[in-house]
XYZ file of C-alpha atoms in Angstrom:
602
model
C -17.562 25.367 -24.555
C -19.270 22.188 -23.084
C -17.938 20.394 -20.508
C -17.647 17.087 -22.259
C -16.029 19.077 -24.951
C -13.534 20.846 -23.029
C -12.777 17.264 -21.206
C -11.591 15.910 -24.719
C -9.760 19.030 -25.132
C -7.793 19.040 -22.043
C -7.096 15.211 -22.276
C -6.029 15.572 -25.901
C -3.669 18.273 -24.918
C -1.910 16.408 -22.237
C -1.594 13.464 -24.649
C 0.056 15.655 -26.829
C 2.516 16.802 -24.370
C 3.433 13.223 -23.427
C 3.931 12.353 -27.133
C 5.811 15.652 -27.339
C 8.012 14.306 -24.290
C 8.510 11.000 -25.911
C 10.091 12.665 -29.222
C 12.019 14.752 -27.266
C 13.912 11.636 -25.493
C 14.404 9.853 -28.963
C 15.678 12.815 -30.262
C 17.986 13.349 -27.550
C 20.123 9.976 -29.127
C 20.196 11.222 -32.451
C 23.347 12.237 -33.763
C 23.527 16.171 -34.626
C 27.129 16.721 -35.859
C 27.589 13.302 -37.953
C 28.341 9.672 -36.844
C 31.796 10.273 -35.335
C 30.099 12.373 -32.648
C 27.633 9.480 -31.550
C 29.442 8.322 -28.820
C 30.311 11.845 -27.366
C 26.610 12.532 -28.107
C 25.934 10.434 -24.879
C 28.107 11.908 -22.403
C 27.514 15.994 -23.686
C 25.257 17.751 -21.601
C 22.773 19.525 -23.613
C 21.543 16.220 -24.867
C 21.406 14.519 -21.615
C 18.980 17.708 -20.545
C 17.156 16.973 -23.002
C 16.466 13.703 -21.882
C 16.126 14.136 -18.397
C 13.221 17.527 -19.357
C 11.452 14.915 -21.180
C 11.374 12.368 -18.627
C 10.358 14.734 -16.257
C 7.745 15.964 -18.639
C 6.582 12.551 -18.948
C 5.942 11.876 -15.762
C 3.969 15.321 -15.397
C 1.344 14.478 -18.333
C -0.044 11.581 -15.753
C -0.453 13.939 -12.680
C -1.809 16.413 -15.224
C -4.828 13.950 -16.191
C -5.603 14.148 -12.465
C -6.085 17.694 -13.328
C -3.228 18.434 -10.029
C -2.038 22.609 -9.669
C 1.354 22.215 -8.469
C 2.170 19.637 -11.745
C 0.257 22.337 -13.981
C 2.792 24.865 -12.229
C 5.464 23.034 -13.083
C 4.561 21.993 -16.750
C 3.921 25.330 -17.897
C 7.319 26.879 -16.060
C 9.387 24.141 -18.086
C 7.468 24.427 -21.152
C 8.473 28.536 -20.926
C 12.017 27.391 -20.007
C 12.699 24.546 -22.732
C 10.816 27.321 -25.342
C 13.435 29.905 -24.057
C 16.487 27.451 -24.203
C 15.467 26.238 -27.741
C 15.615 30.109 -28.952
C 18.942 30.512 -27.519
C 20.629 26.811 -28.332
C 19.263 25.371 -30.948
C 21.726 23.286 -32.676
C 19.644 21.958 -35.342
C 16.492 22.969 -37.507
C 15.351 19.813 -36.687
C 14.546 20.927 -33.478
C 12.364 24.165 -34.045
C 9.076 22.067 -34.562
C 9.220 21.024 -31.555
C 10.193 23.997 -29.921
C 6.935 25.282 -31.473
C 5.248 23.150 -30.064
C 6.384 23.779 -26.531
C 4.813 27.143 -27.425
C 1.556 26.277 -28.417
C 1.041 23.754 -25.306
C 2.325 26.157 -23.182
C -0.545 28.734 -24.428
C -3.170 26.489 -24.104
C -2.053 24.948 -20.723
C -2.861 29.090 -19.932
C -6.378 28.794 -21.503
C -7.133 26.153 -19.138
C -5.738 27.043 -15.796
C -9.038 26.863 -14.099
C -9.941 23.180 -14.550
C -6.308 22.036 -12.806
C -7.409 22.812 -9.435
C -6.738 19.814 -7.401
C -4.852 21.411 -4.418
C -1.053 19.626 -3.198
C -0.397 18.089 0.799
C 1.082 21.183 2.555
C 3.282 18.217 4.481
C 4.577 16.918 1.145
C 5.072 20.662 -0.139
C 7.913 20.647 2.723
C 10.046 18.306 1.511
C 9.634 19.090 -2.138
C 11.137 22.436 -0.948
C 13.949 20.467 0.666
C 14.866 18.519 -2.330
C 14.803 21.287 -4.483
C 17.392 22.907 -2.186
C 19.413 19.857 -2.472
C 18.937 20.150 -6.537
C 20.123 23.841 -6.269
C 23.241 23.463 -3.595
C 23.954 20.404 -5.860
C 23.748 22.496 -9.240
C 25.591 25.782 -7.980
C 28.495 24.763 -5.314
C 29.595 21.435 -6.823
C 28.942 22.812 -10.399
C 30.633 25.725 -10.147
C 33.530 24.574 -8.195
C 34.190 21.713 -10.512
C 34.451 24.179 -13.318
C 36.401 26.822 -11.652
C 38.977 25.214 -10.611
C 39.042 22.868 -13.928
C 39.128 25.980 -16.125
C 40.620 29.095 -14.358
C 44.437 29.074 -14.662
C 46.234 28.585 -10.660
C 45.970 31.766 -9.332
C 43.054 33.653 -10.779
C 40.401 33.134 -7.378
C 39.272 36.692 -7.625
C 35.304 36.906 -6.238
C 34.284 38.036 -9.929
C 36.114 34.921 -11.591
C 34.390 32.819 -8.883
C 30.674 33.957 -9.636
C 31.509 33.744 -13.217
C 32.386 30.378 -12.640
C 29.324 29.420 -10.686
C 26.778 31.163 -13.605
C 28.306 29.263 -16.142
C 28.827 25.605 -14.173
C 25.044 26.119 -13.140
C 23.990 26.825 -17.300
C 26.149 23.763 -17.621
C 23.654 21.743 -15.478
C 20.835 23.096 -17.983
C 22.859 22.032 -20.629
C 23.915 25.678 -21.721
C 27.612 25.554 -21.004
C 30.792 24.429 -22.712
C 32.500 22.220 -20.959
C 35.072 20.898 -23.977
C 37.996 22.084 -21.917
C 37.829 20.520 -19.065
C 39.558 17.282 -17.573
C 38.164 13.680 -17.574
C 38.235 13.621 -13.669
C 36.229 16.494 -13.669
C 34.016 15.988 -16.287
C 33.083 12.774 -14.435
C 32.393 15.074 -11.297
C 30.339 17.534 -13.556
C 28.261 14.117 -14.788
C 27.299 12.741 -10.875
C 26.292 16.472 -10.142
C 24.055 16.509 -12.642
C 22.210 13.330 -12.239
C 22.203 14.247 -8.547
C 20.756 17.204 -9.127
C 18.054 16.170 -11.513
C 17.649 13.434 -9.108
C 16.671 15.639 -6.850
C 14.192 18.238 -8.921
C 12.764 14.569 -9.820
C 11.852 14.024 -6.127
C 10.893 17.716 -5.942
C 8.383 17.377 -8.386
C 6.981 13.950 -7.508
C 6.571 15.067 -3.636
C 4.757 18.628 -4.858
C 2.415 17.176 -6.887
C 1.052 14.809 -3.959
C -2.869 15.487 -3.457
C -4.232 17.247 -0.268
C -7.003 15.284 1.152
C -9.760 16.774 3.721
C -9.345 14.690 6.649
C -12.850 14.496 8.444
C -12.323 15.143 12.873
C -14.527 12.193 13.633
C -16.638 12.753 17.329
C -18.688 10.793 19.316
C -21.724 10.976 17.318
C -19.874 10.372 14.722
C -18.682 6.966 15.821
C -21.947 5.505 17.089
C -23.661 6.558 13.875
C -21.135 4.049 11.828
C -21.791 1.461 14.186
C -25.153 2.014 13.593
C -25.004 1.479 10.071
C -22.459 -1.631 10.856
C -24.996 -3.261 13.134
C -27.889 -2.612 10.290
C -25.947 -3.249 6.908
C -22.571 -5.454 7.626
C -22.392 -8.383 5.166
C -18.284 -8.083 5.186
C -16.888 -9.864 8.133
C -14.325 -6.899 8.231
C -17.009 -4.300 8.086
C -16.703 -4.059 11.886
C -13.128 -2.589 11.864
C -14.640 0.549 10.573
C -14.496 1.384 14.430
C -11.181 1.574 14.949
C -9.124 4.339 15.365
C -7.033 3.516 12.454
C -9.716 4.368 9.975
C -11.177 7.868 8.421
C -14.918 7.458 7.825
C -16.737 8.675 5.070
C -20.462 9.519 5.448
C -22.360 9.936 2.569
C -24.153 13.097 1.505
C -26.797 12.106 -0.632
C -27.726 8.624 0.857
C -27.520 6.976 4.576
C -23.900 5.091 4.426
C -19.942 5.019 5.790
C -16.804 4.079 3.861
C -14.104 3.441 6.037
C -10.719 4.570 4.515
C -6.607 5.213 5.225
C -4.857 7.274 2.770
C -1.159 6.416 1.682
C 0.297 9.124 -0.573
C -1.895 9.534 -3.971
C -3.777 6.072 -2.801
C -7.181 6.046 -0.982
C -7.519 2.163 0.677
C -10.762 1.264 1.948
C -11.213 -1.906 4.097
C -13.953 -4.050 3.451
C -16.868 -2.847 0.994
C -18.924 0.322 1.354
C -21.652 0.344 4.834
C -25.077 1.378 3.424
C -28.352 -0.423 2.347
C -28.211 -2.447 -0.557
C -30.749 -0.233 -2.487
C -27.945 2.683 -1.502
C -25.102 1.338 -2.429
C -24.659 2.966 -6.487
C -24.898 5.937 -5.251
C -22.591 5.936 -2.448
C -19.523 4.170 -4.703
C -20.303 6.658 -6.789
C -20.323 9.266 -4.527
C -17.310 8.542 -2.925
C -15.631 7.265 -6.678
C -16.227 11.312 -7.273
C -15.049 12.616 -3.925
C -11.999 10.747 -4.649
C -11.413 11.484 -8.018
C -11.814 15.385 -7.045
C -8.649 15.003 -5.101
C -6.982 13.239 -7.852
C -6.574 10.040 -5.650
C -6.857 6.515 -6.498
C -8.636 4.018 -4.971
C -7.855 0.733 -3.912
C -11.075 -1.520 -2.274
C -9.507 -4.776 -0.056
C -11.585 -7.330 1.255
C -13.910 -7.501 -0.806
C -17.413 -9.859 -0.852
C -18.615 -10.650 -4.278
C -22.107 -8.970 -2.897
C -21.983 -5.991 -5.172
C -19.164 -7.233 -7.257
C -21.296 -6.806 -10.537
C -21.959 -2.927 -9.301
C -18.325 -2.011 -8.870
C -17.640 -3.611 -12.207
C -20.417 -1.633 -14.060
C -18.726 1.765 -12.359
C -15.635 1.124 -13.855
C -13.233 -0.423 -11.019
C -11.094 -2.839 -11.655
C -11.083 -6.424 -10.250
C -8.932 -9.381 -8.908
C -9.676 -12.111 -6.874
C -6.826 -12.047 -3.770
C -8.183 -14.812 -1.557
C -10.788 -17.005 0.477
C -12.378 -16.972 3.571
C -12.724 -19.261 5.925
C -16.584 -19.434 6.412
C -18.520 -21.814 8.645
C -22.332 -22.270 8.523
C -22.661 -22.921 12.363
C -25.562 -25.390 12.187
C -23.998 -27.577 9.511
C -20.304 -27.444 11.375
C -19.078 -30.726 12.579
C -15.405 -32.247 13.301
C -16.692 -36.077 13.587
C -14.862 -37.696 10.926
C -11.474 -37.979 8.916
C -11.960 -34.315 7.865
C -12.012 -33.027 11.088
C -9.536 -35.567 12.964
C -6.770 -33.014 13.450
C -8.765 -30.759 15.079
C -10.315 -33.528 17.302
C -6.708 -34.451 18.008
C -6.205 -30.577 18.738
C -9.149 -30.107 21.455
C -8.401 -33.277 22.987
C -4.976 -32.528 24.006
C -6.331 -29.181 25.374
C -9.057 -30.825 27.455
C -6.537 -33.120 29.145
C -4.167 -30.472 30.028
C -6.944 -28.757 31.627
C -8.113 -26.126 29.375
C -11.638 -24.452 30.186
C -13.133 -21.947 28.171
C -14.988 -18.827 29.148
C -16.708 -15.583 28.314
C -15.867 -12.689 29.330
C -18.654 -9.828 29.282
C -16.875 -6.810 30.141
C -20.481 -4.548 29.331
C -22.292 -6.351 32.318
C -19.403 -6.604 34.912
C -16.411 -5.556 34.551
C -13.333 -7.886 36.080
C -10.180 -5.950 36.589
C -7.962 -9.199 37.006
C -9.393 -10.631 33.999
C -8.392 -7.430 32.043
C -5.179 -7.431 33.648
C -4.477 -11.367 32.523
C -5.663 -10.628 28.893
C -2.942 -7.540 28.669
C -0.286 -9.826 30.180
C -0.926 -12.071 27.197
C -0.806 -9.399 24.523
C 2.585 -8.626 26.305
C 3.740 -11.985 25.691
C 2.563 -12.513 22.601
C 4.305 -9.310 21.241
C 7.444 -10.371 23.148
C 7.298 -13.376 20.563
C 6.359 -11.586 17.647
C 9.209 -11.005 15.239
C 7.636 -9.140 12.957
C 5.315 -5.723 13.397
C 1.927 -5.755 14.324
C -0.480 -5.825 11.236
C -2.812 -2.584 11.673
C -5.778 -1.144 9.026
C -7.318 -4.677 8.472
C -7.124 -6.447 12.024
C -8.927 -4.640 15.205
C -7.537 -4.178 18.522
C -8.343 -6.253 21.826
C -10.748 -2.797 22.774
C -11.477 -3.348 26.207
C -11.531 0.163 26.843
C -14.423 0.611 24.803
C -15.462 -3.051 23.855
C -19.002 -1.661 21.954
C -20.288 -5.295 20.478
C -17.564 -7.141 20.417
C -17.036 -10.342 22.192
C -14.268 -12.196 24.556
C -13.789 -15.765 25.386
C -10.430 -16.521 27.282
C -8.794 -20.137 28.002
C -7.707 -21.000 31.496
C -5.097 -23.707 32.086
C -5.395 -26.589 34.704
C -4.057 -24.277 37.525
C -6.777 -21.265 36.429
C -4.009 -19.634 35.050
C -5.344 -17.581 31.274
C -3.317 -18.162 28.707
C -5.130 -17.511 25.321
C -8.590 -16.001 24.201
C -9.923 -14.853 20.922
C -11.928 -11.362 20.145
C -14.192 -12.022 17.898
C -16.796 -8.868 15.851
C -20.137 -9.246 14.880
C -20.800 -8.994 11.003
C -24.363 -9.664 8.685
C -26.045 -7.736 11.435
C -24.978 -9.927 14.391
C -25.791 -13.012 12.716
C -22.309 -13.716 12.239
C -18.876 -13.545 14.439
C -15.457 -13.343 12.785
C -12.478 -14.212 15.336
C -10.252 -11.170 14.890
C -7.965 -10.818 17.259
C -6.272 -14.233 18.954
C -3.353 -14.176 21.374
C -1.534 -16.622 23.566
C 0.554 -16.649 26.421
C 3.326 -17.626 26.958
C 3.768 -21.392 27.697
C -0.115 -22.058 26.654
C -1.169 -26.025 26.303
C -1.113 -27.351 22.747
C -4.211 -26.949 20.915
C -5.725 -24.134 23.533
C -6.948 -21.569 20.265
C -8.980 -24.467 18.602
C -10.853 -25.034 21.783
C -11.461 -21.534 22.520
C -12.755 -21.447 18.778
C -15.074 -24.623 19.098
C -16.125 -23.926 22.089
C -16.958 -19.958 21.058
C -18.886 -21.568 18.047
C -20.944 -23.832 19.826
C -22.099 -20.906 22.492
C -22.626 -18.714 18.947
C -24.454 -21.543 17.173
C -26.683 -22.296 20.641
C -27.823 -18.291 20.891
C -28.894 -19.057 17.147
C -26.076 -17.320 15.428
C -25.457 -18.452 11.858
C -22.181 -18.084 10.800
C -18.500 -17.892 11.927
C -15.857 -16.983 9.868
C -11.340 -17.097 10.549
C -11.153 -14.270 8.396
C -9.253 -14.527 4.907
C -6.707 -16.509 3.538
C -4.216 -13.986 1.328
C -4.506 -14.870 -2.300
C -5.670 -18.799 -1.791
C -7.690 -20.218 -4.791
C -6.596 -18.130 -7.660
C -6.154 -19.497 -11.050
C -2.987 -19.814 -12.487
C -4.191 -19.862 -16.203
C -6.321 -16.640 -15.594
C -6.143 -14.197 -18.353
C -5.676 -11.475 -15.605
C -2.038 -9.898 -15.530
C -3.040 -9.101 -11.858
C -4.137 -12.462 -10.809
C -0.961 -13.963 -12.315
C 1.242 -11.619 -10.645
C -0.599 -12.577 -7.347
C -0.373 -16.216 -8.414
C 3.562 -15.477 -8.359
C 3.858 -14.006 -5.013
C 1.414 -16.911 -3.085
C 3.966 -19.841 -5.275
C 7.416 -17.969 -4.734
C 7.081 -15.158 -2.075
C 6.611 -17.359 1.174
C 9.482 -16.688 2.616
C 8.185 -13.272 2.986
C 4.463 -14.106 3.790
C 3.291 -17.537 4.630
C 0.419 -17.604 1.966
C 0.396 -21.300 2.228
C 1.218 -21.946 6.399
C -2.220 -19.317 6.574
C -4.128 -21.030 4.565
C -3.292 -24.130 6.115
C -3.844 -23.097 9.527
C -7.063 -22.267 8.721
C -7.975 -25.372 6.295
C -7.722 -27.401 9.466
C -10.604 -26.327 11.083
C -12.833 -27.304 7.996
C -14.805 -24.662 7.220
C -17.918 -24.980 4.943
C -17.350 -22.835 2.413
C -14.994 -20.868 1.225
C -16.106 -17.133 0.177
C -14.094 -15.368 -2.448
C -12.336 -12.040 -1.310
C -11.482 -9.291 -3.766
C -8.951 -6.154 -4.849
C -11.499 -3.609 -6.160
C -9.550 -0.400 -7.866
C -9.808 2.510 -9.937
C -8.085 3.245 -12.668
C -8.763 -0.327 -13.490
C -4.641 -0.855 -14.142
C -3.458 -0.398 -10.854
C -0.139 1.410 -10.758
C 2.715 0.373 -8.436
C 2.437 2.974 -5.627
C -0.857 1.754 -5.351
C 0.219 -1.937 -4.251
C 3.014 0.072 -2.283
C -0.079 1.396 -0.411
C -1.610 -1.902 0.367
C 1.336 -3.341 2.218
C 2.625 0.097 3.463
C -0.955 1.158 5.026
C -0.974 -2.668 6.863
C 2.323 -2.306 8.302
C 4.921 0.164 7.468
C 8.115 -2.421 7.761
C 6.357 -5.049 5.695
C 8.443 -4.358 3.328
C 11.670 -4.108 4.968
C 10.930 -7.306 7.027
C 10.298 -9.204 3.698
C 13.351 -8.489 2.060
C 14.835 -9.357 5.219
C 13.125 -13.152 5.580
C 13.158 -13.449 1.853
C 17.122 -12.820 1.863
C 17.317 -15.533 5.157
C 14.928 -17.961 2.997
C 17.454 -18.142 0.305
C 20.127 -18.384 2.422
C 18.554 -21.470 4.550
C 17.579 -23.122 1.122
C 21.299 -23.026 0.217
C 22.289 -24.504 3.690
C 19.401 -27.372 3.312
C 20.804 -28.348 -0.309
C 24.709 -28.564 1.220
C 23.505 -30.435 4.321
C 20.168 -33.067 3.365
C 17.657 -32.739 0.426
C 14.999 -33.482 2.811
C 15.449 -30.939 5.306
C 12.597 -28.068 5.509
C 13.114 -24.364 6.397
C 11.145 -23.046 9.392
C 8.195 -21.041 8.446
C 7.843 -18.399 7.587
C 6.393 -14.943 8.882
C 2.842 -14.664 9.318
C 1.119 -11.347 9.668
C -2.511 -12.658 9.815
C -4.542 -14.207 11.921
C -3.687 -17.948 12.508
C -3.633 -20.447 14.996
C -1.784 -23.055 16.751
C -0.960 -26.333 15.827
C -0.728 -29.484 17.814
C 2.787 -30.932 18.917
C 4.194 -33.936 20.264
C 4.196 -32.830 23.555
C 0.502 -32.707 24.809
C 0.807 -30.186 27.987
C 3.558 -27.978 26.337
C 2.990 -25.380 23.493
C 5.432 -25.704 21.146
C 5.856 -22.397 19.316
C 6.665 -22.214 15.426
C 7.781 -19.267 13.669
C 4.325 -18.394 12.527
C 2.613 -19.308 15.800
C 4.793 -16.613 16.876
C 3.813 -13.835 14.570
C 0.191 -14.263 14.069
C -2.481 -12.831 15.602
């Protein structure tokens, strides 16, 4: 058989299976011993196995089209099992169809056990073997106990009446007992063991059939080859965090290219587009599309430059636009004028408090109190922080290995550093982008828009072209778009600030004025992306994201409520930032005054 041919065949049959799960569930409702019984239909066990096999069924025909062994495994043991149970419970005729079918799938599931090879994580096999201990303690102590001492007369505890007792409660759990006799306080025990213990051969299942990934030891060599192909090929501003220790690296086999990648459960997120020549760059997507797909992962692209937006379309990725950044063509930048009076105002407050700006080049002398001073203010900063550092798509201050990077540090008017920005070379060093900015404790007003003015101008004298802030979370989408993803974006930037500050970031960085804005985009594959795989996109940034949101979205409600009992006019603090941002000015011109988000950004 060809290929192609067998393809189709496979796919058709795991179609069939999830329509074959589907019936089962409806079925499952239907009344088998006449419309009196329809309530009781709800509560009796063999129908509520039914519906929790099919569910679980259900969910196994999607890890099957990944072509993944351990949900094969499963599939065909609970196809044998539901085929065996049908044989020796049937309670309709209605029912042996479908019990034929079970057959039949399970047969050809056999035929084709070679093409579901897609191997599980050993670390994830571990706790599917816990859960499924849970499932079983669950199913044969509480079970069995419930119906032994529900159904055996006072009295009758011999060891054989006891096992009995725990063989039947456990067939009861599989919806092959007869539980008629027993009380309603124990039936209601009997009913939370069960959907504890399915609960638990749920999370069983969903933990085994998480894919095993290679994960490539990266050396030396390794390292300076990527930031080879970073120096040569980096049109992404973010293209230079491929360095970072946070990131696996992909080389490619067939052409000269890196992809720089995290894995969070089934989900593959790559920061930033794919490192090669342009010429290169179909065949390493679809190189790495394949190398993916292989492990039955999805894919998730963030960051993304509209430079080979049209290629990743015509490979079948889906697209959303999630943002701007804040660009600046460094020969056209000015802040003369009513546009850029704030950041005038800004600077000039800085100057008279003293601020100076320097570089510091740790690659042609190193300065040990400098060093020191900059790691005093990352102290301080995180002291301030109320949130978790963001990780995957921001760098790291990298002194101990500071490759190309680049350091310019404030001092106030006693000498004293209290700020300074990293910034990382992208378009082949003919562009910066500030990634990392910190500041000290008590720093003057307006002391990060100097360093970054002044840091342009030195950039824009060596003949540099552009500087860019990075971008701005899911700024300029369309509302109206036709694009469920865009909408549901377009929901989180208008009514999820309490939990980010979509609008405070793109604020902060409106105020320096860039000169153009660049679109930024999600790139994925399949081309719906599924919920785990957004759960990867926060999770893989910062692993309490999503505790700390609930937590400031909760305390944004509740200050909104205070506001309205107290004055109409009254505005919340803002809210926390986990990107890069910088300070604004205050009333006070020789005193920082510290918002929320000043707090938490970087």
């Amino acid at each position: 058989m060809k290929q192609n041919s067998r393809v189709q065949l496979e796919n058709t049959l795991i179609g069939a299976l999830g329509v074959l799960s589907l019936v089962l569930f409806i079925l499952s409702f239907l009344p088998g011993l006449g419309l009196a019984n329809r309530v009781g239909i709800l509560l009796e066990m063999g129908h509520m196995v039914q519906r929790a096999f099919s569910v679980v069924l259900f969910i196994l025909t999607f890890q099957l089209w990944k072509r993944k062994r351990a949900a094969w495994n499963i599939a065909v043991l609970l196809l044998f099992l539901s085929f065996l149970r049908g044989l020796t419970a049937l309670s309709s005729p209605l029912y042996l169809p479908f019990h034929l079918a079970e057959a039949v799938l399970f047969l050809l599931l056999l035929c084709f056990r070679k093409d579901f090879c897609c191997p599980s994580d050993r670390r994830s096999l571990g706790r599917s073997l816990l859960f499924l201990l849970l499932a079983l303690a669950g199913i044969i102590v509480n079970a069995g106990i419930s119906y032994h001492f529900s159904v055996k007369p006072l009295g009758e505890t011999s060891l054989d009446s006891l096992m009995d007792s725990l063989i039947q409660g456990t067939a009861m759990i599989f919806g092959m007992g007869n539980p008629s006799n027993v009380s309603r306080e124990t039936h209601v025990v009997e009913l939370v063991t069960f959907w504890f213990s399915w609960g638990c051969i749920l999370a069983s299942i969903l933990y085994a059939v998480r894919p095993w990934l290679l994960r490539p030891v990266i050396h030396a060599s390794d390292l300076m080859h990527a930031r080879t192909l970073v120096n040569l090929y980096s049109q992404n501003p973010s293209a230079y965090l491929t360095l970072e220790d946070d990131k696996l690296l992909y080389f490619g086999q067939k052409v000269d290219g890196v992809i720089p990648y995290g894995v969070v459960g089934s989900t593959i997120v790559i920061n930033g587009d794919p490192i090669c020549a342009d010429s290169d760059f179909p065949v390493l997507l679809a190189e790495f599309k394949e190398f993916c797909q292989r492990s039955a992962h999805n894919l998730f692209f963030i960051s993304v430059t509209d430079h080979f937006l049209e290629e990743y379309k015509k490979q079948g990725f889906g697209w959303v636009k999630n943002g701007e950044e804040a660009r600046f063509h460094l020969a056209d930048y000015e802040i003369s004028g009513k546009k850029g009076a704030k950041m005038r105002m800004n600077i000039n407050h800085a100057r008279k408090a003293g601020v100076v700006v320097h570089e510091y080049c740790p690659l042609k002398q190193r300065d040990a109190q400098i060093e020191a001073d900059l790691n005093r203010i990352t102290n301080e900063w995180l002291q301030q922080k109320k949130s978790s550092m963001l990780t995957f798509v921001m760098g790291t201050v990298g002194l101990e290995n500071p490759m190309d990077k680049r350091y310019f540090y404030a001092t106030d008017a006693d000498g004293k550093i209290v700020a300074f920005i990293v910034f990382v070379p992208f378009l082949g060093k003919r562009g910066y982008m500030a990634d990392v900015t910190r500041h000290g404790t008590g720093a003057p007003s307006g002391v990060m828009e100097t360093i970054l003015y002044d840091a342009f101008q030195v950039f824009k004298n060596e003949g540099i072209e552009y500087g860019s802030l990075g971008v701005a979370p899911l700024a300029g989408l369309e509302n109206d778009s036709p694009n469920p993803v865009e909408k549901l974006l377009c929901f989180a930037y208008d009514h999820l600030n309490d939990c980010y500050g979509f609008r405070d970031l793109y604020r902060a960085k409106e105020k320096y004025s860039p000169t153009e804005w660049v679109p930024s985009y999600y790139i994925y594959l399949p081309k719906i992306p599924t919920p785990d795989m957004f759960y990867a996109l926060v999770t893989i940034q910062n692993p309490h994201q999503i505790r700390e949101a609930a937590e400031d979205l909760v305390k944004g409600c509740a200050q909104r409520l205070r506001n309205k009992r107290t004055s109409p006019t009254h505005q919340s603090k803002p809210s926390r930032q986990v990107s890069w941002t910088a300070s604004s000015s205050t009333k006070q011109p020789d005193t920082r005054k510290q918002t929320d988000a000043d707090k938490k950004a970087d």
